[in-house]
Short mmCIF file of C-alpha atoms in Angstrom, two decimals:
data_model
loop_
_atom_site.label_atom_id
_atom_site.label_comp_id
_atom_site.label_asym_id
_atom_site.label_seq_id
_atom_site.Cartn_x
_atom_site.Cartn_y
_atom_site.Cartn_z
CA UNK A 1 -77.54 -46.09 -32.40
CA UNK A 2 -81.25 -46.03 -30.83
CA UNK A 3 -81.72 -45.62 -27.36
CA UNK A 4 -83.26 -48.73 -25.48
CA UNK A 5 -86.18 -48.58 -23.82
CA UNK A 6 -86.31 -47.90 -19.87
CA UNK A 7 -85.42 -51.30 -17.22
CA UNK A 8 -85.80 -49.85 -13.55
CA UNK A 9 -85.80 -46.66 -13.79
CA UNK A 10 -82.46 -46.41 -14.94
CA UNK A 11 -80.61 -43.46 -17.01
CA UNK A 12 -80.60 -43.70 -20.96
CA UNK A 13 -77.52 -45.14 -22.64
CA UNK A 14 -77.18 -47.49 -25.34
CA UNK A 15 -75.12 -50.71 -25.07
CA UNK A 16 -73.75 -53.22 -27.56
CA UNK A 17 -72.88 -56.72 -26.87
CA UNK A 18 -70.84 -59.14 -28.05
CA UNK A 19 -70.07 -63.67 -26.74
CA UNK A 20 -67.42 -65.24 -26.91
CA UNK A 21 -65.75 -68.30 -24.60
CA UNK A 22 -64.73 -67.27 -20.91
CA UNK A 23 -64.34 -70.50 -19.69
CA UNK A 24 -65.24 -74.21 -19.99
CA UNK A 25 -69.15 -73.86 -21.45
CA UNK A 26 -68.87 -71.00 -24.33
CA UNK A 27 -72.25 -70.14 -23.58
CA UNK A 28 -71.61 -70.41 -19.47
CA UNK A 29 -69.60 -68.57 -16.89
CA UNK A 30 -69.38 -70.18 -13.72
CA UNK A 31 -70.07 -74.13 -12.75
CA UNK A 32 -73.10 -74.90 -14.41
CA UNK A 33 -73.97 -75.57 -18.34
CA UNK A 34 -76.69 -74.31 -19.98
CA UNK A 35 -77.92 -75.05 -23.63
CA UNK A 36 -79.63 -72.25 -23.90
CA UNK A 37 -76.44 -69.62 -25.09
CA UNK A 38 -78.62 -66.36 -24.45
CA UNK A 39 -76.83 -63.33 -24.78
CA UNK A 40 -77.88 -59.84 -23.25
CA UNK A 41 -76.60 -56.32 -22.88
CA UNK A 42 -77.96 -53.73 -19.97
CA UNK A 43 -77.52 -50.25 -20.14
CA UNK A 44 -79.17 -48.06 -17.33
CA UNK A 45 -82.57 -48.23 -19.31
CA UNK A 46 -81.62 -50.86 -21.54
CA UNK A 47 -83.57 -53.94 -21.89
CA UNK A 48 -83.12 -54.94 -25.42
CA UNK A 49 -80.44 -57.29 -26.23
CA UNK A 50 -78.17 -58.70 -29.67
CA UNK A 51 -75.79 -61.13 -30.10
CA UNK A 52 -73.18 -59.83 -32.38
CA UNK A 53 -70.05 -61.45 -33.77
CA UNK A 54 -68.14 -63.33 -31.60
CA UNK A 55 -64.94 -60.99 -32.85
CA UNK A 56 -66.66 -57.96 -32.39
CA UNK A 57 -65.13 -55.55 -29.47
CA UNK A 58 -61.74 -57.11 -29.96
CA UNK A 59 -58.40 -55.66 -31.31
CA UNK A 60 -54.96 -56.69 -31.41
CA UNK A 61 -53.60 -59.21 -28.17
CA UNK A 62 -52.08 -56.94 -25.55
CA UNK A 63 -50.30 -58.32 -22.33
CA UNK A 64 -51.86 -55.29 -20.36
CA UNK A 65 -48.46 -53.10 -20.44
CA UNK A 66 -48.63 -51.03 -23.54
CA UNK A 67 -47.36 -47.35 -22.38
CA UNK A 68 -50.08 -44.65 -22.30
CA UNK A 69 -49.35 -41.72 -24.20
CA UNK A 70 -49.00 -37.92 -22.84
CA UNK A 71 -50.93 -34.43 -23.83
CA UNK A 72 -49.86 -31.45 -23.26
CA UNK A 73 -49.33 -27.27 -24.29
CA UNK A 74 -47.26 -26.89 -27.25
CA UNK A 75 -45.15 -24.12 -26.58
CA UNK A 76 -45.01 -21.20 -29.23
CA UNK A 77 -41.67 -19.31 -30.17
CA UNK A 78 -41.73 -15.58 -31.23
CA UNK A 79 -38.20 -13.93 -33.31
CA UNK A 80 -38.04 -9.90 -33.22
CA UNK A 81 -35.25 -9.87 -36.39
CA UNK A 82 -34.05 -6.13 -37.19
CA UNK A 83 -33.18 -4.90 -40.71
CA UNK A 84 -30.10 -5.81 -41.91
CA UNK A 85 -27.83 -3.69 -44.73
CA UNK A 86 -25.18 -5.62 -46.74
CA UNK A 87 -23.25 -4.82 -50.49
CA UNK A 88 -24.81 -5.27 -53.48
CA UNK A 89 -23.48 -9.14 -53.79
CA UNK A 90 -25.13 -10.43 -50.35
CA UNK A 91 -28.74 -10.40 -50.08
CA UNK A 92 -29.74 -11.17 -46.72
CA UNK A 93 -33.02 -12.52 -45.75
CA UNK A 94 -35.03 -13.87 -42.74
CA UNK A 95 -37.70 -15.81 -41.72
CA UNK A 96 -39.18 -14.27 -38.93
CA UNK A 97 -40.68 -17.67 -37.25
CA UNK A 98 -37.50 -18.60 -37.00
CA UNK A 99 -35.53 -18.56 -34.05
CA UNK A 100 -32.23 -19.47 -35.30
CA UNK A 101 -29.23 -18.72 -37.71
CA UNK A 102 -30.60 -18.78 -41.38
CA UNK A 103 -28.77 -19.23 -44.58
CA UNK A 104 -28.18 -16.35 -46.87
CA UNK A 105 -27.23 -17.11 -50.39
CA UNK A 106 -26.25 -14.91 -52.86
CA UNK A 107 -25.02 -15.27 -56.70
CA UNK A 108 -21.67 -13.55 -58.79
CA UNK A 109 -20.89 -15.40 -61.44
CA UNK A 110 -17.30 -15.76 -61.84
CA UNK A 111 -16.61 -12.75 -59.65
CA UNK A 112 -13.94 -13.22 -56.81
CA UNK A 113 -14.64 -11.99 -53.46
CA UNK A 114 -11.98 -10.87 -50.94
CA UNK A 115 -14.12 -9.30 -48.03
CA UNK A 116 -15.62 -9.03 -44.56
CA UNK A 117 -19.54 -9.04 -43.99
CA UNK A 118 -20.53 -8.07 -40.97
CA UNK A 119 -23.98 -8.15 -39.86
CA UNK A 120 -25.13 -7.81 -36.16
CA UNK A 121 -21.95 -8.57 -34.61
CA UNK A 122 -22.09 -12.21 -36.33
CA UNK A 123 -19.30 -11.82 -38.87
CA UNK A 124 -18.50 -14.71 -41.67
CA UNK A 125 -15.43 -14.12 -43.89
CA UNK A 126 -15.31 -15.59 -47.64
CA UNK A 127 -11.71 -15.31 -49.43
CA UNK A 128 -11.40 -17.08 -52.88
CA UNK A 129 -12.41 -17.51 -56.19
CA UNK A 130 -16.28 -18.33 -55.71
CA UNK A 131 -19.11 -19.15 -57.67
CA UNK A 132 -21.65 -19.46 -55.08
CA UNK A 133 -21.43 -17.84 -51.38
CA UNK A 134 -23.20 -18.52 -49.16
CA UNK A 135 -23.36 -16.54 -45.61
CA UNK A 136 -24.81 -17.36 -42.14
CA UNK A 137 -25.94 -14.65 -40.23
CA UNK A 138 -28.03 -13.96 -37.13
CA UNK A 139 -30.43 -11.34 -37.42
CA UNK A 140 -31.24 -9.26 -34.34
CA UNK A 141 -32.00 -10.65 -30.77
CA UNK A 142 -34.04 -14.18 -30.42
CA UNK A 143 -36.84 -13.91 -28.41
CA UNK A 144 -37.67 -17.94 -27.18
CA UNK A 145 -40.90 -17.87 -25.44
CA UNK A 146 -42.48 -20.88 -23.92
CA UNK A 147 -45.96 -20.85 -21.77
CA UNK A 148 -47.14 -23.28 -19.61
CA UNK A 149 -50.80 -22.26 -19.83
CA UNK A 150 -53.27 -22.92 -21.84
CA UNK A 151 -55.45 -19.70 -23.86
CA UNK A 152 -57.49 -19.21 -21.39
CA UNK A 153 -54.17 -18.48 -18.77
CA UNK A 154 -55.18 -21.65 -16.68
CA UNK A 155 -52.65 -24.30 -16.31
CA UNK A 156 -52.80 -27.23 -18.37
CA UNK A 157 -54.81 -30.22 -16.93
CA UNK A 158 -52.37 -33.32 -15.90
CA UNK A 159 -53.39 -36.31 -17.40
CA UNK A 160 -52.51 -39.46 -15.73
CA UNK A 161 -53.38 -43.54 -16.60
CA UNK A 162 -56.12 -44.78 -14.85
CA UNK A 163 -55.11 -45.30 -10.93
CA UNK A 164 -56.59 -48.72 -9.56
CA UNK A 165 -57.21 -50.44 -6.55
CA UNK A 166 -57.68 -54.35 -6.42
CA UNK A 167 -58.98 -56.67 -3.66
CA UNK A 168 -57.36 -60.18 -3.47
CA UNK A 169 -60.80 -62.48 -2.43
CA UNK A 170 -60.29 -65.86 -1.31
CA UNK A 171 -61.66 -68.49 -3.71
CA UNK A 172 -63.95 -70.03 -1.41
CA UNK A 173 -65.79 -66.73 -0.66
CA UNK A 174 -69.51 -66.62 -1.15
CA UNK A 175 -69.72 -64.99 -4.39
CA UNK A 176 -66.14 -65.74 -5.96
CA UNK A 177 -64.53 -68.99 -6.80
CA UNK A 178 -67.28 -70.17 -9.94
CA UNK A 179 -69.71 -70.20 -6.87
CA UNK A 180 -72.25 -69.23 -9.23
CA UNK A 181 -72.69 -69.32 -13.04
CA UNK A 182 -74.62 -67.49 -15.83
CA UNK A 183 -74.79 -67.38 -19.67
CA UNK A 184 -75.27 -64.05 -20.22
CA UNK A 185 -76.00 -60.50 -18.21
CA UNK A 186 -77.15 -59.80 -15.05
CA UNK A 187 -78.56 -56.24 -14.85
CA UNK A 188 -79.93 -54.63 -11.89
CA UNK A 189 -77.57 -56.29 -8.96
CA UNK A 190 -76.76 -52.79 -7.76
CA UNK A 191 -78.76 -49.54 -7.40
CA UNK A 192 -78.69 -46.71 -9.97
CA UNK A 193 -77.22 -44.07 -8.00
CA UNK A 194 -73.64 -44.49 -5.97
CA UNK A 195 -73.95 -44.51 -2.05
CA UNK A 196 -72.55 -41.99 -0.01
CA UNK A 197 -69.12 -43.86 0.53
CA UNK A 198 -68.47 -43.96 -3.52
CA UNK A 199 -69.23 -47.69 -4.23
CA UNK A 200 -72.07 -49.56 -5.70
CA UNK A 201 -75.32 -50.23 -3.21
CA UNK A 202 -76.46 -53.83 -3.39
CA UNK A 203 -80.41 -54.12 -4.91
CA UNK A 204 -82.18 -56.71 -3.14
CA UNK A 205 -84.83 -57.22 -5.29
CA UNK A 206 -83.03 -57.06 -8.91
CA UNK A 207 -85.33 -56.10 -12.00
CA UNK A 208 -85.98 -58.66 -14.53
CA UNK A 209 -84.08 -60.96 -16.40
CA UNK A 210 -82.66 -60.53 -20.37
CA UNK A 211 -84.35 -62.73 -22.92
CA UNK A 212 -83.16 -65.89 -23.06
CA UNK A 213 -81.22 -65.74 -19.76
CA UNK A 214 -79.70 -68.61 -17.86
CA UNK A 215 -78.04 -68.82 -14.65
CA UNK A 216 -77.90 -69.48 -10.78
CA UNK A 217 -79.73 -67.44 -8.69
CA UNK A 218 -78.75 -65.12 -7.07
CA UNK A 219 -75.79 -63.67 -8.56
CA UNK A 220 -74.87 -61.98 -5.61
CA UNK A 221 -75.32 -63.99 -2.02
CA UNK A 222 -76.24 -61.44 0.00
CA UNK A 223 -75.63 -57.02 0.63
CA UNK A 224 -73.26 -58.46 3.66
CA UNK A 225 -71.21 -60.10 1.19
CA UNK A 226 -71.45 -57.45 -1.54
CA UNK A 227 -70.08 -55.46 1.19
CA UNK A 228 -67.06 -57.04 0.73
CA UNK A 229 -66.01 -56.33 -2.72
CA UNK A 230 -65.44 -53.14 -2.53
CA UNK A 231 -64.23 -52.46 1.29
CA UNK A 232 -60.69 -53.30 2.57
CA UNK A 233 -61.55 -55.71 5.45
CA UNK A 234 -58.95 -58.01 7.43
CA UNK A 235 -58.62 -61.64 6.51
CA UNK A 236 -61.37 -61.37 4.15
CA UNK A 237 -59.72 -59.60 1.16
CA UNK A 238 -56.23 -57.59 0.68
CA UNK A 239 -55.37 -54.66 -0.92
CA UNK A 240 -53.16 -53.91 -3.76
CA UNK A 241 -52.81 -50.21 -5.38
CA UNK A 242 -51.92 -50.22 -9.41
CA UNK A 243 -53.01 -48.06 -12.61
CA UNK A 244 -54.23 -49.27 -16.10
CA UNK A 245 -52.03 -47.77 -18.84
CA UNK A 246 -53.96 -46.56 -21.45
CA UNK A 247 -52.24 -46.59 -25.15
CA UNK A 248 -53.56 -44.50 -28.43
CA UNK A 249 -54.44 -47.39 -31.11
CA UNK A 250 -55.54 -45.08 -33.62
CA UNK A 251 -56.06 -41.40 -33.73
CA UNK A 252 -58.39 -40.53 -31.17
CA UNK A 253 -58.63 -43.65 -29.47
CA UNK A 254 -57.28 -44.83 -25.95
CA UNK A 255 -57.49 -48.34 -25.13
CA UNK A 256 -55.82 -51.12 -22.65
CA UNK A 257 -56.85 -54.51 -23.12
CA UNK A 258 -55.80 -57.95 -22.02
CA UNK A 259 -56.71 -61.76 -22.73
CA UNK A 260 -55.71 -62.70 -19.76
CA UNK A 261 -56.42 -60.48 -17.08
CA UNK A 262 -55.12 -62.04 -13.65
CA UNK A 263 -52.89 -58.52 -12.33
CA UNK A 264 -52.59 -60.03 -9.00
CA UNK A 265 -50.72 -63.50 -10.09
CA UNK A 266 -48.11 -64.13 -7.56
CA UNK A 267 -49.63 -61.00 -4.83
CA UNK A 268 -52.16 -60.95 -2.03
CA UNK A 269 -53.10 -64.64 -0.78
CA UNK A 270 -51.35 -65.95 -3.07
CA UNK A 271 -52.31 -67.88 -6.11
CA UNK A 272 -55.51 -70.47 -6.17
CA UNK A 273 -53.78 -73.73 -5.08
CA UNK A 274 -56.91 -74.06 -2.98
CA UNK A 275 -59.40 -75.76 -4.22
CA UNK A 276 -62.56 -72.88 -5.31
CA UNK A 277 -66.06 -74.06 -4.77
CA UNK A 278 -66.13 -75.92 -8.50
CA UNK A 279 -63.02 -78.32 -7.04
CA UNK A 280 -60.87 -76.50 -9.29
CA UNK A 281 -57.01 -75.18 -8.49
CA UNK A 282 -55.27 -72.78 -10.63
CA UNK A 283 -51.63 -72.75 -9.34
CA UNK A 284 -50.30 -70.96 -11.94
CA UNK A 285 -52.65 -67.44 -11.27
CA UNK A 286 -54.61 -65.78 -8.98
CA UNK A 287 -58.31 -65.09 -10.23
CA UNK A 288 -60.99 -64.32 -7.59
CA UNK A 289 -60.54 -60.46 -7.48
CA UNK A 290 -62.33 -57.14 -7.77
CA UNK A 291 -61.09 -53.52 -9.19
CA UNK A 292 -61.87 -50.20 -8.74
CA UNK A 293 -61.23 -47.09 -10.31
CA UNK A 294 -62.20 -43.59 -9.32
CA UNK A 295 -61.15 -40.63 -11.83
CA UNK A 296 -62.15 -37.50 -13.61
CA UNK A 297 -62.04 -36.00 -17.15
CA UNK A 298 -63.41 -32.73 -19.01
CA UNK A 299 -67.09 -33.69 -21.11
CA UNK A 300 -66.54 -32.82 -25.10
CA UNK A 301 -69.03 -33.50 -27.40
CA UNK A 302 -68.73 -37.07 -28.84
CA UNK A 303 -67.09 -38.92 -25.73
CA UNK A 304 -67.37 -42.73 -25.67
CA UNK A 305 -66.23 -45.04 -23.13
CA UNK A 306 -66.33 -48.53 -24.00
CA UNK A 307 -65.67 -52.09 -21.56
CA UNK A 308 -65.62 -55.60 -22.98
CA UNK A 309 -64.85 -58.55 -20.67
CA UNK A 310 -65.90 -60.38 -17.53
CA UNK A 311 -67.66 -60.81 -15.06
CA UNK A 312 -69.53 -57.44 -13.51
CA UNK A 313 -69.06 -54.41 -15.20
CA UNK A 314 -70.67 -51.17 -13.23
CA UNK A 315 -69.42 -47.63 -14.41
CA UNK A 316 -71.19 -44.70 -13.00
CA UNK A 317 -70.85 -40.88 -14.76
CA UNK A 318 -71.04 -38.08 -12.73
CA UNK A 319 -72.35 -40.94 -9.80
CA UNK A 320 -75.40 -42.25 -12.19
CA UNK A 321 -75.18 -45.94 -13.31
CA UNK A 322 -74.13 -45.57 -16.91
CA UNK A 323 -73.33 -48.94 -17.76
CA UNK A 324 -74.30 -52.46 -15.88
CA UNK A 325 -73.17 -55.52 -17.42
CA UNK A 326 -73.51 -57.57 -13.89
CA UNK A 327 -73.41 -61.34 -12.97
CA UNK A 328 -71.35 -63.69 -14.27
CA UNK A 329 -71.13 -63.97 -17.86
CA UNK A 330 -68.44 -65.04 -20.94
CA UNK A 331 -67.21 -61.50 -22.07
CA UNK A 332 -69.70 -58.90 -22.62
CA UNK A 333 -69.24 -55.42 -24.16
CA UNK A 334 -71.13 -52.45 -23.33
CA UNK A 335 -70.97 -48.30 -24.85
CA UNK A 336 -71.14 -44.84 -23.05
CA UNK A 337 -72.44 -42.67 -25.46
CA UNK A 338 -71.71 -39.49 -23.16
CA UNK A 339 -73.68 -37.48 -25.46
CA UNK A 340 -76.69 -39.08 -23.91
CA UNK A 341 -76.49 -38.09 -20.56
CA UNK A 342 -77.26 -34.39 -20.61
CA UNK A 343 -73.68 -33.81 -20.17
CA UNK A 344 -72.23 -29.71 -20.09
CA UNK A 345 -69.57 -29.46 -22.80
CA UNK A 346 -66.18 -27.89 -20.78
CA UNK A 347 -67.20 -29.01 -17.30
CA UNK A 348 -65.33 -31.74 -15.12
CA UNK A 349 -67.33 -34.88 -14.16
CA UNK A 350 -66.33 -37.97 -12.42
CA UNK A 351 -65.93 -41.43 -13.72
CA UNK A 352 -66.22 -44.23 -11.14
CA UNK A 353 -65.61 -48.43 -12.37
CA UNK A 354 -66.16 -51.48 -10.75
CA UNK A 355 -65.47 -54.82 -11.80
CA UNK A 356 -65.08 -58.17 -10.73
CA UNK A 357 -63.49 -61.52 -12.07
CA UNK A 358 -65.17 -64.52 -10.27
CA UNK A 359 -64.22 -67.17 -11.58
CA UNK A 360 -60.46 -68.26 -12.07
CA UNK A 361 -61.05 -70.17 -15.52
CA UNK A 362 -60.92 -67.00 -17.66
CA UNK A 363 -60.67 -63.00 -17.67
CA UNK A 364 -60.99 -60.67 -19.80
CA UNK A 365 -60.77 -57.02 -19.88
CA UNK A 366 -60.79 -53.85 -22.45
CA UNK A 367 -61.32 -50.19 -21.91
CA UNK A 368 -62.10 -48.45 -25.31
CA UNK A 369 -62.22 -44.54 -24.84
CA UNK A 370 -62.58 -41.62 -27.31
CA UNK A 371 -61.42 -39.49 -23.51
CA UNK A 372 -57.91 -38.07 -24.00
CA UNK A 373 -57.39 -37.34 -20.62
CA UNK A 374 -58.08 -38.65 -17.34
CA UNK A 375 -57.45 -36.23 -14.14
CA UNK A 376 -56.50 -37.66 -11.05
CA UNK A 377 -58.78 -37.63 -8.19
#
């Protein structure tokens, strides 16, 4: 991939999209329509936009539970095996990677054996008429070592799933509850750099628009209720801690993903039997939410970190805006090429995500990784 060419003065990253149907509209997200079905993808610095297959960014159905997988030290084993001294019809032998009893086999013909072998205090008797005999023995003392650090004598790292924290909104809050609508990307709704609490900072005066973009404006009502989002605050939204399990789908590659995204169904205030601001009711789920995630992980060379869904998207690296797929949109999908963000290979940097489902209709929501291991915070 290219890099796109600078929005805002935002960092470099590269960002591919894909459309497909969130909600009532395909082309629209929210309460309006639109015939113009504009599609758009913002990086930090992105301004160019495709439309790609509507399939594209999509794997195999998942109901959001898969089990994440574990890394670890493998732990080595070292054998110390002395020489051993047996009659001419035994021939003992030893591996000496291994840390247990080993076979010894030897061959007489049609010679009968009536004897004792004994061979470091492990002693195995064969009496008979015998082709074949065959002889266990231990040989010397077994030495089972196991570390629990890695070469460099620092403990392993403890890689976790991805904890979360949700906020429950009401469906008649200002920005949730298909208050507003779009067709396609937002970018620019927040700031490029993190504020000093660790959330996004609301941008007043948002850059341009993507190519053939369609939608109510503004996205966002106002920094008082962008405030909300992302703050615990009485009566206006609740709290609810979880963690995003995070399963290997092929070698190398981490990924959670789920159709139908709604992990608060049945929690908080409840689900949306009131009526949201499009006099819709959705009894059966609870859909006007936000989620945010705050973890760490060690750069290597050729990280990605992928998203696809909807509606806002924000992921910050190291506390830079590295991907901004804002507004309310039909699922969008956007790529971290860490490799592009003058990353140090072995060093620890932080990974912060934001997202937010406005809209009850629909949500969607993948996490695509090439990151092994995410350290808890």
């Amino acid at each position: 991939m290219s890099s796109i060419p600078s929005l805002g003065g935002l960092s470099t990253l590269l960002v591919a999209m894909s459309f497909s149907v969130a909600c009532g509209n395909p082309a629209v997200q929210g309460t309006e329509t639109d015939s113009d079905t504009g599609s758009g993808s913002t990086a930090t610095d992105g301004t160019s936009a495709t439309t790609d297959d509507p399939t594209a960014g999509t794997g195999s159905e998942s109901d959001g539970t898969d089990s994440g997988t574990a890394s670890g030290t493998e732990s080595t084993t070292t054998t110390t095996t002395s020489p051993t001294t047996t009659d001419s019809t035994v021939t003992a032998t030893s591996d000496p990677t291994d840390a247990t009893t080993t076979p010894v086999t030897s061959s007489t013909g049609e010679t009968t054996l009536d004897e004792t072998t004994t061979l470091d205090e492990t002693t195995t008797t064969t009496t008979g008429e015998t082709t074949d005999t065959t002889t266990d023995t231990t040989t010397g003392d077994t030495t089972d070592t196991t570390t629990d650090t890695t070469t460099t004598g620092e403990p392993p790292l403890e890689c976790g799933n991805l904890p979360v924290i949700y906020r429950d909104m009401k469906p008649l809050h200002a920005d949730f509850g298909c208050h507003m609508w779009g067709n396609g990307v937002r970018p620019t709704l927040v700031q490029s750099m993190l504020g000093g609490d660790g959330k996004p900072v609301y941008n007043p005066q948002p850059g341009p628009t993507l190519p053939g973009y369609g939608g109510s404006n503004p996205q966002i009502s106002s920094g008082a209720s962008f405030s909300d989002w992302y703050n615990t605050k009485d009566g206006v939204n609740m709290e609810i801690a979880g963690e995003l399990e995070l399963t290997e789908i092929q070698q190398g590659v981490w990924s959670f993903e789920s159709e139908e995204f709604f992990p608060l169904t049945g929690q908080g205030f409840g689900n949306n039997v009131t009526q949201n601001w499009a006099g819709e009711t959705y009894p059966d789920r609870n859909g006007s939410f936000t989620t945010e995630i705050h973890t760490n992980f060690v750069y290597e060379a050729g990280q990605t970190f992928s998203f696809s869904g909807d509606d806002d998207v924000w992921i910050f690296i190291d506390g830079k805006l590295a991907m901004d797929i804002g507004g309310l949109h039909p699922p969008a999908m956007g790529t971290i090429e860490l490799d592009l963000l003058g990353l140090t290979v072995g060093e620890t940097y932080s990974l912060d995500a934001f997202h937010a489902e406005r809209c009850e209709a629909g949500s969607n929501f993948r996490i695509d990784t090439s990151i092994n291991c995410f350290i808890p915070m």
